[in-house]
PDB file of C-alpha atoms and ligand atoms in Angstrom:
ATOM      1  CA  UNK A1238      94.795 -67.016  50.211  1.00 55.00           C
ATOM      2  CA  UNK A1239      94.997 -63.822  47.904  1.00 63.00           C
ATOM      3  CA  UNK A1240      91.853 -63.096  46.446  1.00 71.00           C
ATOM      4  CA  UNK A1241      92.413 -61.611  42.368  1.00 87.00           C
ATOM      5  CA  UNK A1242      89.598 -62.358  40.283  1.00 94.00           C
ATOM      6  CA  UNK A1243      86.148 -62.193  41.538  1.00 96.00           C
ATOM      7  CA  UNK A1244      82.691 -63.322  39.903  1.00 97.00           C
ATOM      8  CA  UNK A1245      79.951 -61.106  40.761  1.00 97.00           C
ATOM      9  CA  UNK A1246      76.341 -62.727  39.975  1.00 97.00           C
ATOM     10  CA  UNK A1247      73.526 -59.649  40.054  1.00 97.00           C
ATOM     11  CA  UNK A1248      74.306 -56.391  39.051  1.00 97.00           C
ATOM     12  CA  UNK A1249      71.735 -54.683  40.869  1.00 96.00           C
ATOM     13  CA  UNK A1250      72.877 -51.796  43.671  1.00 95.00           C
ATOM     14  CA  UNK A1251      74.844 -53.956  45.475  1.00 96.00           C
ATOM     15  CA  UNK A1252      76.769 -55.793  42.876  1.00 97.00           C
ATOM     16  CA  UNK A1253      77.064 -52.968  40.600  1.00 97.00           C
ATOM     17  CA  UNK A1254      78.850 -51.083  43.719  1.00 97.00           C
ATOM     18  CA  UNK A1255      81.272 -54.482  44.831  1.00 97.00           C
ATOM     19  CA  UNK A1256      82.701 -54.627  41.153  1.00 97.00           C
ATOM     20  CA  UNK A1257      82.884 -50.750  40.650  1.00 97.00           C
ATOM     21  CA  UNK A1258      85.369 -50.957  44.209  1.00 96.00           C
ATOM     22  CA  UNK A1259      87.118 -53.884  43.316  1.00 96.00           C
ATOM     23  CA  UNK A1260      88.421 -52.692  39.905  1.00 96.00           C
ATOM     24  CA  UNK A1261      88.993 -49.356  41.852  1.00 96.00           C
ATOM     25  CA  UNK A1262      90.947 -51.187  44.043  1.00 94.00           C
ATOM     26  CA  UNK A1263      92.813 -53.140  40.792  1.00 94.00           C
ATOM     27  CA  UNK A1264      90.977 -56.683  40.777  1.00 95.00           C
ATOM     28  CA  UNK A1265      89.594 -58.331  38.191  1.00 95.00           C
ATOM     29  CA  UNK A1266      86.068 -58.158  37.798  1.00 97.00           C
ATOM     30  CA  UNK A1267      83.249 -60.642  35.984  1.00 96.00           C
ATOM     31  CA  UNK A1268      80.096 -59.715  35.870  1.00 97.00           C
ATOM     32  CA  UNK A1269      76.541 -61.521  35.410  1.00 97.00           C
ATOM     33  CA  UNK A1270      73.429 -60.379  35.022  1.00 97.00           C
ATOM     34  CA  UNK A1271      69.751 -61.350  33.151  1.00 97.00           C
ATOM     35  CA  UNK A1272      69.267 -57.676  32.231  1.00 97.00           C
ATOM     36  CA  UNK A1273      71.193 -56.690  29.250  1.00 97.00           C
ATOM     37  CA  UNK A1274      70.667 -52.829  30.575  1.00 97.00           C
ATOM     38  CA  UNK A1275      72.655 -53.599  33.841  1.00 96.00           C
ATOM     39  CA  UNK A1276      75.301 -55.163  32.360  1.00 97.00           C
ATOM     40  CA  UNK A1277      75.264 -52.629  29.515  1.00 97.00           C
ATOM     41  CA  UNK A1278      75.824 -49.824  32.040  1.00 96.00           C
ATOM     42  CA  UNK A1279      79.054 -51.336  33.884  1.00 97.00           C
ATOM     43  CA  UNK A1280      80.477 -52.704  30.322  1.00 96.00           C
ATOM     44  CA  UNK A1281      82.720 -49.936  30.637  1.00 96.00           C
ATOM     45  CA  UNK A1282      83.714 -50.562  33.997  1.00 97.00           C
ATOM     46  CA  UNK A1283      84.090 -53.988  34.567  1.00 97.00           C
ATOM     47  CA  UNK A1284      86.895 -56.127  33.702  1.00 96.00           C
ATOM     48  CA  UNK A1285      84.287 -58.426  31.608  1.00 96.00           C
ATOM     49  CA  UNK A1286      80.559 -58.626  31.506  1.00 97.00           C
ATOM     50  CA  UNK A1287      77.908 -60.884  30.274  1.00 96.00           C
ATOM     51  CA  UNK A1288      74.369 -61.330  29.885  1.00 97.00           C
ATOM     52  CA  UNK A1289      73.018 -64.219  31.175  1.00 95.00           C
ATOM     53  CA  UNK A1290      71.177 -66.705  33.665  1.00 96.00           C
ATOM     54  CA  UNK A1291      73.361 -67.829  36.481  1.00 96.00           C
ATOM     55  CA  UNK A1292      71.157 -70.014  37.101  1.00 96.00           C
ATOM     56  CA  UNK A1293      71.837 -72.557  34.252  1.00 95.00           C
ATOM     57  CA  UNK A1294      74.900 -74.747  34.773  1.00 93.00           C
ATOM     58  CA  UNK A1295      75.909 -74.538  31.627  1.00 93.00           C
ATOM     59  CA  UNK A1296      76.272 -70.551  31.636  1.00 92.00           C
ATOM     60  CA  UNK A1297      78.668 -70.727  34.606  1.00 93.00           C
ATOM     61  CA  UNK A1298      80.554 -73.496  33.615  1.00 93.00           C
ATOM     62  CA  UNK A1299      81.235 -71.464  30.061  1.00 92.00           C
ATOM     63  CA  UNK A1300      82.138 -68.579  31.434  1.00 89.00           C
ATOM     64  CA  UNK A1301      84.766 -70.101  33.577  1.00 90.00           C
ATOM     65  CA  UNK A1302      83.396 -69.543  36.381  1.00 88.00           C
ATOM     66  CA  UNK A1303      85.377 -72.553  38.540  1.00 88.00           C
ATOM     67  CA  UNK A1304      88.644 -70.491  37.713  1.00 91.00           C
ATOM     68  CA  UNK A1305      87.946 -67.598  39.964  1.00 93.00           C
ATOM     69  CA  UNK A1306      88.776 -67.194  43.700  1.00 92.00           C
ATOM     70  CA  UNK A1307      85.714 -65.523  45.033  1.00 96.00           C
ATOM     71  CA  UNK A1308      82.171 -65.838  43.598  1.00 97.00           C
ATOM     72  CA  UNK A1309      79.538 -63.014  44.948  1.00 97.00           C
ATOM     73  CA  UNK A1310      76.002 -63.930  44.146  1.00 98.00           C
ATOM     74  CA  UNK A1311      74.332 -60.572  44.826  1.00 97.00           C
ATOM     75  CA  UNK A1312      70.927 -61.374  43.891  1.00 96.00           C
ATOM     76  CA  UNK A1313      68.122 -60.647  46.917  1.00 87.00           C
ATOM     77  CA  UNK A1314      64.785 -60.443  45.950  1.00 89.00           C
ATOM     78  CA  UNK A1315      64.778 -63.435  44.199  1.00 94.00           C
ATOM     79  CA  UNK A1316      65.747 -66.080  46.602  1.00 95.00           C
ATOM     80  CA  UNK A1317      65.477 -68.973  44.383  1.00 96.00           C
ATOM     81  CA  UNK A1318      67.649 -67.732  41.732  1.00 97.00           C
ATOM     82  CA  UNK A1319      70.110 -66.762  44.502  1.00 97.00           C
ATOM     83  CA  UNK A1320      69.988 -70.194  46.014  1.00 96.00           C
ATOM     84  CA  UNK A1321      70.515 -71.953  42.437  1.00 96.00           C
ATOM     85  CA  UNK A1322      73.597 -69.664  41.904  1.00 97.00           C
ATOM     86  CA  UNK A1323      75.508 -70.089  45.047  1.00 97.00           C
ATOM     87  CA  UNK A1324      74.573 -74.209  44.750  1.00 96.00           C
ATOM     88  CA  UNK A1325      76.251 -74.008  41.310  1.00 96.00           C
ATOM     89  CA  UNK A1326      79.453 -71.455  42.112  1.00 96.00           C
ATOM     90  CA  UNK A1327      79.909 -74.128  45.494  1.00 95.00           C
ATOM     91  CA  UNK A1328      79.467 -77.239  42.853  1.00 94.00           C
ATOM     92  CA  UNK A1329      81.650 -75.869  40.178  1.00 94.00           C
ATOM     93  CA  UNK A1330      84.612 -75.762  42.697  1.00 92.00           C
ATOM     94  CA  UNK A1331      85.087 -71.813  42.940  1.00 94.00           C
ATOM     95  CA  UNK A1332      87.201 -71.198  46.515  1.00 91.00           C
ATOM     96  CA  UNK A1333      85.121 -68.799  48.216  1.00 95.00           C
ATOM     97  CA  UNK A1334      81.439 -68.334  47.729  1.00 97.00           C
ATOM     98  CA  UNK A1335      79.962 -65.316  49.527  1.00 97.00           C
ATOM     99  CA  UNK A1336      75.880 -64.362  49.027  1.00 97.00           C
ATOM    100  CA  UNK A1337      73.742 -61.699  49.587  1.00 97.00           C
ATOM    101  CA  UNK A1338      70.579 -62.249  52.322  1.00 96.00           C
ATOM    102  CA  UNK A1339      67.552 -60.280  51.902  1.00 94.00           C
ATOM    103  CA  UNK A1340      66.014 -61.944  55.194  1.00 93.00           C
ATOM    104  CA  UNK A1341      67.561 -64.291  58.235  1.00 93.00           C
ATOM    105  CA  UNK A1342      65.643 -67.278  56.663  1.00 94.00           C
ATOM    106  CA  UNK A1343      67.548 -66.637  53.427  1.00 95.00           C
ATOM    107  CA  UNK A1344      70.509 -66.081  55.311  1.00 95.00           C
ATOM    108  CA  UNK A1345      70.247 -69.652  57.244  1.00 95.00           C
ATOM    109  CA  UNK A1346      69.388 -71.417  54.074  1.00 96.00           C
ATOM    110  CA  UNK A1347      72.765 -70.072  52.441  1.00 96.00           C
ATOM    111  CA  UNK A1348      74.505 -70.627  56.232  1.00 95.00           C
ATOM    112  CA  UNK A1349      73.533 -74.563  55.290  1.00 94.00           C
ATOM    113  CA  UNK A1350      74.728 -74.586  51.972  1.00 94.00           C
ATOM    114  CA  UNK A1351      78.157 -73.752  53.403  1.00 94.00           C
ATOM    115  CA  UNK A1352      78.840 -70.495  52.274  1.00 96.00           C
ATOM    116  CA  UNK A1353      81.875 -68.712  53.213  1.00 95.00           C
ATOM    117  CA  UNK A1354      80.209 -65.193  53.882  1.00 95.00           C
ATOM    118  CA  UNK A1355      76.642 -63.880  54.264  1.00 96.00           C
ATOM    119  CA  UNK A1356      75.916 -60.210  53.642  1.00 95.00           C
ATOM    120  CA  UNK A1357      73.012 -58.328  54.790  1.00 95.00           C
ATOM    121  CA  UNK A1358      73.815 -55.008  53.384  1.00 93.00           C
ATOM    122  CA  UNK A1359      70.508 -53.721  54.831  1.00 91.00           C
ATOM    123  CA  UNK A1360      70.862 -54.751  58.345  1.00 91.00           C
ATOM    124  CA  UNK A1361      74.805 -54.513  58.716  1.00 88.00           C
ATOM    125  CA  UNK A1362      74.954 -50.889  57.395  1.00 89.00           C
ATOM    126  CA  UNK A1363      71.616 -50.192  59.709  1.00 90.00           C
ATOM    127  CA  UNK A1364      73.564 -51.327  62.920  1.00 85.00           C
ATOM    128  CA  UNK A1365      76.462 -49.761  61.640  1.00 83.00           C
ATOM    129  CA  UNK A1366      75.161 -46.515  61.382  1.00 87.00           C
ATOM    130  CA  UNK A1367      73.598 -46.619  64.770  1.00 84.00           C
ATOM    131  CA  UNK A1368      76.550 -47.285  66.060  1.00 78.00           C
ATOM    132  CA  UNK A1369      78.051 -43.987  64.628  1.00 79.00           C
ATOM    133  CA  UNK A1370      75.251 -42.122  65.929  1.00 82.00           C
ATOM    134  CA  UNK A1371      75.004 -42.368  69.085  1.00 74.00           C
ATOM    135  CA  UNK A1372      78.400 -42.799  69.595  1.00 74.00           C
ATOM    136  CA  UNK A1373      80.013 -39.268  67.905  1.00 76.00           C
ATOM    137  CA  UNK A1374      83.624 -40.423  68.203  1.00 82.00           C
ATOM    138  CA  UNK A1375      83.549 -43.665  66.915  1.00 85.00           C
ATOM    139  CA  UNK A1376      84.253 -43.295  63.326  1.00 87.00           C
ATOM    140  CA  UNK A1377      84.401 -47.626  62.144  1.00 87.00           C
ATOM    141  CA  UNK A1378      84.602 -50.800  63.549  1.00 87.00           C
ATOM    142  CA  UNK A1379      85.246 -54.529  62.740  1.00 88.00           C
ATOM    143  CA  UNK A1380      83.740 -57.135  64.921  1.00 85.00           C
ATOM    144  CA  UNK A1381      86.967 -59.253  65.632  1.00 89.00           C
ATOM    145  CA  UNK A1382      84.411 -61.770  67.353  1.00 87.00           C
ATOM    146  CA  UNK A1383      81.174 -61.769  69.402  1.00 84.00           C
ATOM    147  CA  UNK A1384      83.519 -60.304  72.432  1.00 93.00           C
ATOM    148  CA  UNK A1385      86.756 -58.307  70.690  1.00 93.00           C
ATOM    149  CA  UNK A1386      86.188 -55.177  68.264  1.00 93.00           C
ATOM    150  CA  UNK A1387      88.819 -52.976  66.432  1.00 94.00           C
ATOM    151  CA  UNK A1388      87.232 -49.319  66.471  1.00 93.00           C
ATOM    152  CA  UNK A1389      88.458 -46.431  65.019  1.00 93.00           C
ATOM    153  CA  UNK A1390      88.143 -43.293  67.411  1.00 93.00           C
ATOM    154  CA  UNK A1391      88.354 -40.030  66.775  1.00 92.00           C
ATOM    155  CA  UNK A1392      90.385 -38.341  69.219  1.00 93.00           C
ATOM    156  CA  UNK A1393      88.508 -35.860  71.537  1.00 90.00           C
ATOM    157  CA  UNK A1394      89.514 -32.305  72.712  1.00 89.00           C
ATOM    158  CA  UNK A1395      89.982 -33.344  76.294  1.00 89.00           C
ATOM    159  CA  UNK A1396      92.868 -35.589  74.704  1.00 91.00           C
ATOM    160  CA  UNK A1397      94.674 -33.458  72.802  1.00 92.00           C
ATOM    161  CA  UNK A1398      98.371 -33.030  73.643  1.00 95.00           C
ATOM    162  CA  UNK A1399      98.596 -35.619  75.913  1.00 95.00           C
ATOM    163  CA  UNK A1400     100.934 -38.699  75.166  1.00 96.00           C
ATOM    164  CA  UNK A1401      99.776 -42.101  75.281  1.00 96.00           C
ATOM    165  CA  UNK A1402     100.882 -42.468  78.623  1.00 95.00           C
ATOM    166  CA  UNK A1403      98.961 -39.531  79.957  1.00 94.00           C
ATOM    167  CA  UNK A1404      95.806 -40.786  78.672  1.00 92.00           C
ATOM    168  CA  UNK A1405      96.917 -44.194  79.840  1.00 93.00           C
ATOM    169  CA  UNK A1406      94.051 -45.953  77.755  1.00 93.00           C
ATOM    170  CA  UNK A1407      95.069 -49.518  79.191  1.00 93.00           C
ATOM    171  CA  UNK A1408      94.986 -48.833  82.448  1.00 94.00           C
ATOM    172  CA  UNK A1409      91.901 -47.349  82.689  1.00 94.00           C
ATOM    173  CA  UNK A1410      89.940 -48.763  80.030  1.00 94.00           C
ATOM    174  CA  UNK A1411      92.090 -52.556  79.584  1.00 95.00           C
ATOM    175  CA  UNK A1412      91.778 -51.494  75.451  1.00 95.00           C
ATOM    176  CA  UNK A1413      94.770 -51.066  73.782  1.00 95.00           C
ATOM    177  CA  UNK A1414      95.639 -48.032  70.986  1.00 95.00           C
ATOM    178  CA  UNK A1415      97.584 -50.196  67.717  1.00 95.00           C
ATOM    179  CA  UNK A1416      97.327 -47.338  65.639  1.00 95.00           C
ATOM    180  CA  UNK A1417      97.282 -43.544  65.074  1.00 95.00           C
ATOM    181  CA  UNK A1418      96.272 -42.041  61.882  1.00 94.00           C
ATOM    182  CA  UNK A1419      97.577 -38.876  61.660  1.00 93.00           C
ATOM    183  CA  UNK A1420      97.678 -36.305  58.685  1.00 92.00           C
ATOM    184  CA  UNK A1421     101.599 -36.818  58.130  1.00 90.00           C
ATOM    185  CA  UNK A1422     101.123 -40.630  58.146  1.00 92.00           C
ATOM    186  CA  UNK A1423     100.102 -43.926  60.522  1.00 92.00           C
ATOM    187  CA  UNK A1424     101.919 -44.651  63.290  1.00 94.00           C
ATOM    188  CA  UNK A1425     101.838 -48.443  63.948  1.00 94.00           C
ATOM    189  CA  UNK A1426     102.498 -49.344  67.648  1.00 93.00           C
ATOM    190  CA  UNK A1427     102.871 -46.343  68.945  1.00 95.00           C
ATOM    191  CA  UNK A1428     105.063 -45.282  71.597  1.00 95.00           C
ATOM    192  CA  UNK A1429     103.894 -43.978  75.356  1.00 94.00           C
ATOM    193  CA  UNK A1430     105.531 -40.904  74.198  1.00 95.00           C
ATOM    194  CA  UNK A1431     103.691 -40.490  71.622  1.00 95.00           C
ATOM    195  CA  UNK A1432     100.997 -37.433  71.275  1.00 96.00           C
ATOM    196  CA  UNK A1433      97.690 -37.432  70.150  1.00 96.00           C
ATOM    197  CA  UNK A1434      95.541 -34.200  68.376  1.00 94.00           C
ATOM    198  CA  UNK A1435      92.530 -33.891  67.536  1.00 93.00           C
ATOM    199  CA  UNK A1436      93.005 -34.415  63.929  1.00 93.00           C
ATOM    200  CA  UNK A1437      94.682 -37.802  64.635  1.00 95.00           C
ATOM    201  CA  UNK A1438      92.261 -41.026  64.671  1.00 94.00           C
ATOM    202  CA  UNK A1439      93.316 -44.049  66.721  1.00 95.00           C
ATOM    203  CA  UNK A1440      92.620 -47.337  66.211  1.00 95.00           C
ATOM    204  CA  UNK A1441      91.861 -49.466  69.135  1.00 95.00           C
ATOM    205  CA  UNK A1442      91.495 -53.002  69.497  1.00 96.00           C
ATOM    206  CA  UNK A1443      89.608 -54.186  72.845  1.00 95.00           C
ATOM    207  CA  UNK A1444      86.488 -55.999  74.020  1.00 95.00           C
ATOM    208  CA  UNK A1445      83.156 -54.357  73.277  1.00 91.00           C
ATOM    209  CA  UNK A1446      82.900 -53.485  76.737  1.00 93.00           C
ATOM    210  CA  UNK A1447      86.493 -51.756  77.238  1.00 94.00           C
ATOM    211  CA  UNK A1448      85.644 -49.835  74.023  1.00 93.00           C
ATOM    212  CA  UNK A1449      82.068 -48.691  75.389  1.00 89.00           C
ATOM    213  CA  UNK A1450      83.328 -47.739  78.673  1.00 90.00           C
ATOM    214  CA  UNK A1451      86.709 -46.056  76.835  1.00 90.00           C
ATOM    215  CA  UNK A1452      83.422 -44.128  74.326  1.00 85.00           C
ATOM    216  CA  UNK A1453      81.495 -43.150  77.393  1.00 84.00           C
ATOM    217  CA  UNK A1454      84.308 -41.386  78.778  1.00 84.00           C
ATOM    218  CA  UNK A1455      84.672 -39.447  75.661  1.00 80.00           C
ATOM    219  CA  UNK A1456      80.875 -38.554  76.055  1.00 69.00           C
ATOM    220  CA  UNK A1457      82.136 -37.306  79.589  1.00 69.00           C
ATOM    221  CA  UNK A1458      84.679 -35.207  78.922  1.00 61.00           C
ATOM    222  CA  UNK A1459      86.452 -37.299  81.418  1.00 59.00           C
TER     223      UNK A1459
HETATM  224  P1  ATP B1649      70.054 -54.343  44.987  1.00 76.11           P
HETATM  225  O1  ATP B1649      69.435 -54.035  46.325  1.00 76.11           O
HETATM  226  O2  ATP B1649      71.442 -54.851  45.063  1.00 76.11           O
HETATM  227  O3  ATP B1649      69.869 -53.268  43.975  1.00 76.11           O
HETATM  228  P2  ATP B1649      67.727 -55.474  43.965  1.00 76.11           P
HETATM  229  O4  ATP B1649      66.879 -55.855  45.144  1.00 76.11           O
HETATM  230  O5  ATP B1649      67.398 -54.246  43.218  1.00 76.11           O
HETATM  231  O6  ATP B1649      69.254 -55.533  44.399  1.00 76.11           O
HETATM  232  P3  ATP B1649      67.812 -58.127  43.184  1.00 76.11           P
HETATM  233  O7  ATP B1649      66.517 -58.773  42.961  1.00 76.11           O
HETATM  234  O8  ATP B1649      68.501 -58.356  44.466  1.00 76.11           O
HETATM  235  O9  ATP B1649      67.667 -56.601  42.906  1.00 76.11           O
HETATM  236  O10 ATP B1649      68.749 -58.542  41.959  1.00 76.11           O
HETATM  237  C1  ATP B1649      69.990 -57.982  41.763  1.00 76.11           C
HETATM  238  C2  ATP B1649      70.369 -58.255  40.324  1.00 76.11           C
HETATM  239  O11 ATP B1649      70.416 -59.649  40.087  1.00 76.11           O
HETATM  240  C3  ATP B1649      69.381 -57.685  39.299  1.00 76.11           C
HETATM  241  O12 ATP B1649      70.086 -56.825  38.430  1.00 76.11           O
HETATM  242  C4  ATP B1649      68.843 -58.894  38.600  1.00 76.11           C
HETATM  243  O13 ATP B1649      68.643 -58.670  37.199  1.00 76.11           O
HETATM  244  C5  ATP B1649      69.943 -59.923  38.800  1.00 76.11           C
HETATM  245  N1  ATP B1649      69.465 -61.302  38.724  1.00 76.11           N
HETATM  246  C6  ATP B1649      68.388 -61.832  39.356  1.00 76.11           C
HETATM  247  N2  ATP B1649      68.268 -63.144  39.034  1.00 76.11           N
HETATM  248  C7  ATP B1649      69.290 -63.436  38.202  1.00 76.11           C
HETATM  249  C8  ATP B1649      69.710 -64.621  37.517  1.00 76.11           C
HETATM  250  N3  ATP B1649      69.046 -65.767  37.636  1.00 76.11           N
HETATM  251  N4  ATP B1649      70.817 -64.567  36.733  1.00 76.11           N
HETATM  252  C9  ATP B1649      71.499 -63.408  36.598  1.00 76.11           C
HETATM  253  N5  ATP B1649      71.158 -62.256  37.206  1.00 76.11           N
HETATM  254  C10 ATP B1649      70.062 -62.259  37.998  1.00 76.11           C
END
């Protein structure tokens, strides 16, 4: 399902942010908020704003909410109001509901009411960042699942000029490179032959473990 037109319920520094990227990025862009000077500032910006209560029915159903494909309620602190809001975007039919947790209790509660996704910008951008630190080459990652990760690696010195072959990243690690970034474009599925520099990123997919172990190597100089 292509997502086009999104909801976003909270303008605070999360919301605000979401709808800035996503009209950025060329989607359409509703947002709600109780505080006329939030949804003053991103009038501009967003595709439509509006000043209201998302927690009355009545609001959501007049703005149409229903009609659009993905409804954000990025309200945090309070947990009521975030609660009512993903109940009513869920009730009014709208295809995929995704909320904001403050805390893991919030986060369960929502988990019940059968939203699609549960953000905790706080913690995930935390364990992100720790991540990054004490690992200097990896640059992102996306949890695949609770075993497989795709990780983007820089490429270190010890690597550069060697084809994929001499680094032989699958036989010594069982991860496999998709990708390589380079400067003069993305090579998908690369070829043994192919050689890596320094400036190039790769992107690997493997389990958390082959990734470590491939990270530690780095670390090595191996
Ligand atoms: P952030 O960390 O994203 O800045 P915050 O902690 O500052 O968020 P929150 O309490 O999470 O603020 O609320 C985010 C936004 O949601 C605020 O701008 C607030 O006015 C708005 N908001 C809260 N309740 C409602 C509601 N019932 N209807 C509409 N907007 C609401």
């Amino acid at each position: 399902m292509k997502l086009n037109q999104f909801v976003i319920i909270g303008l605070g520094r999360f919301g605000s942010n979401l709808g800035r990227e996503l009209v950025r990025l060329g989607y359409e862009v509703l947002g709600v908020d109780r505080d006329e000077e939030k949804v003053q500032e991103l009038s501009n910006v967003l595709t439509h704003t509006i000043v209201a209560d998302a927690t009355e029915e009545e609001v959501l159903r007049s703005v149409g909410a229903r009609n659009f494909d993905c409804g954000v309620v990025a309200i945090g602190d309070d947990i009521q109001a975030s609660i009512l809001a993903t109940i009513l975007l869920k009730e009014l039919g709208v295809k995929k509901v995704v909320a904001k947790a403050v805390s893991d209790l919030h986060g369960r509660v929502l988990e019940r009411m059968g939203v699609d996704r549960i953000i905790y910008p706080e913690r995930d951008m935390g364990v992100r960042v720790a991540h990054q630190l004490v690992s200097p080459n990896l640059l992102d990652y996306i949890e695949l699942s609770k075993k497989y990760t795709i990780a983007e690696l820089a490429v270190p010195q010890c690597w550069s000029g060697k084809s994929l072959e001499d680094v032989d990243l699958r036989g010594k690690f069982g991860c496999s490179i998709v990708a390589i970034n380079k400067p003069q474009g993305m090579i998908i599925a690369p070829a043994a032959k192919d050689v890596l520099s320094t400036e190039d990123v790769m992107v690997v997919i493997g389990t958390n473990d082959q990734i470590e172990q491939c990270q530690e190597s780095f670390d090595s100089g191996e």
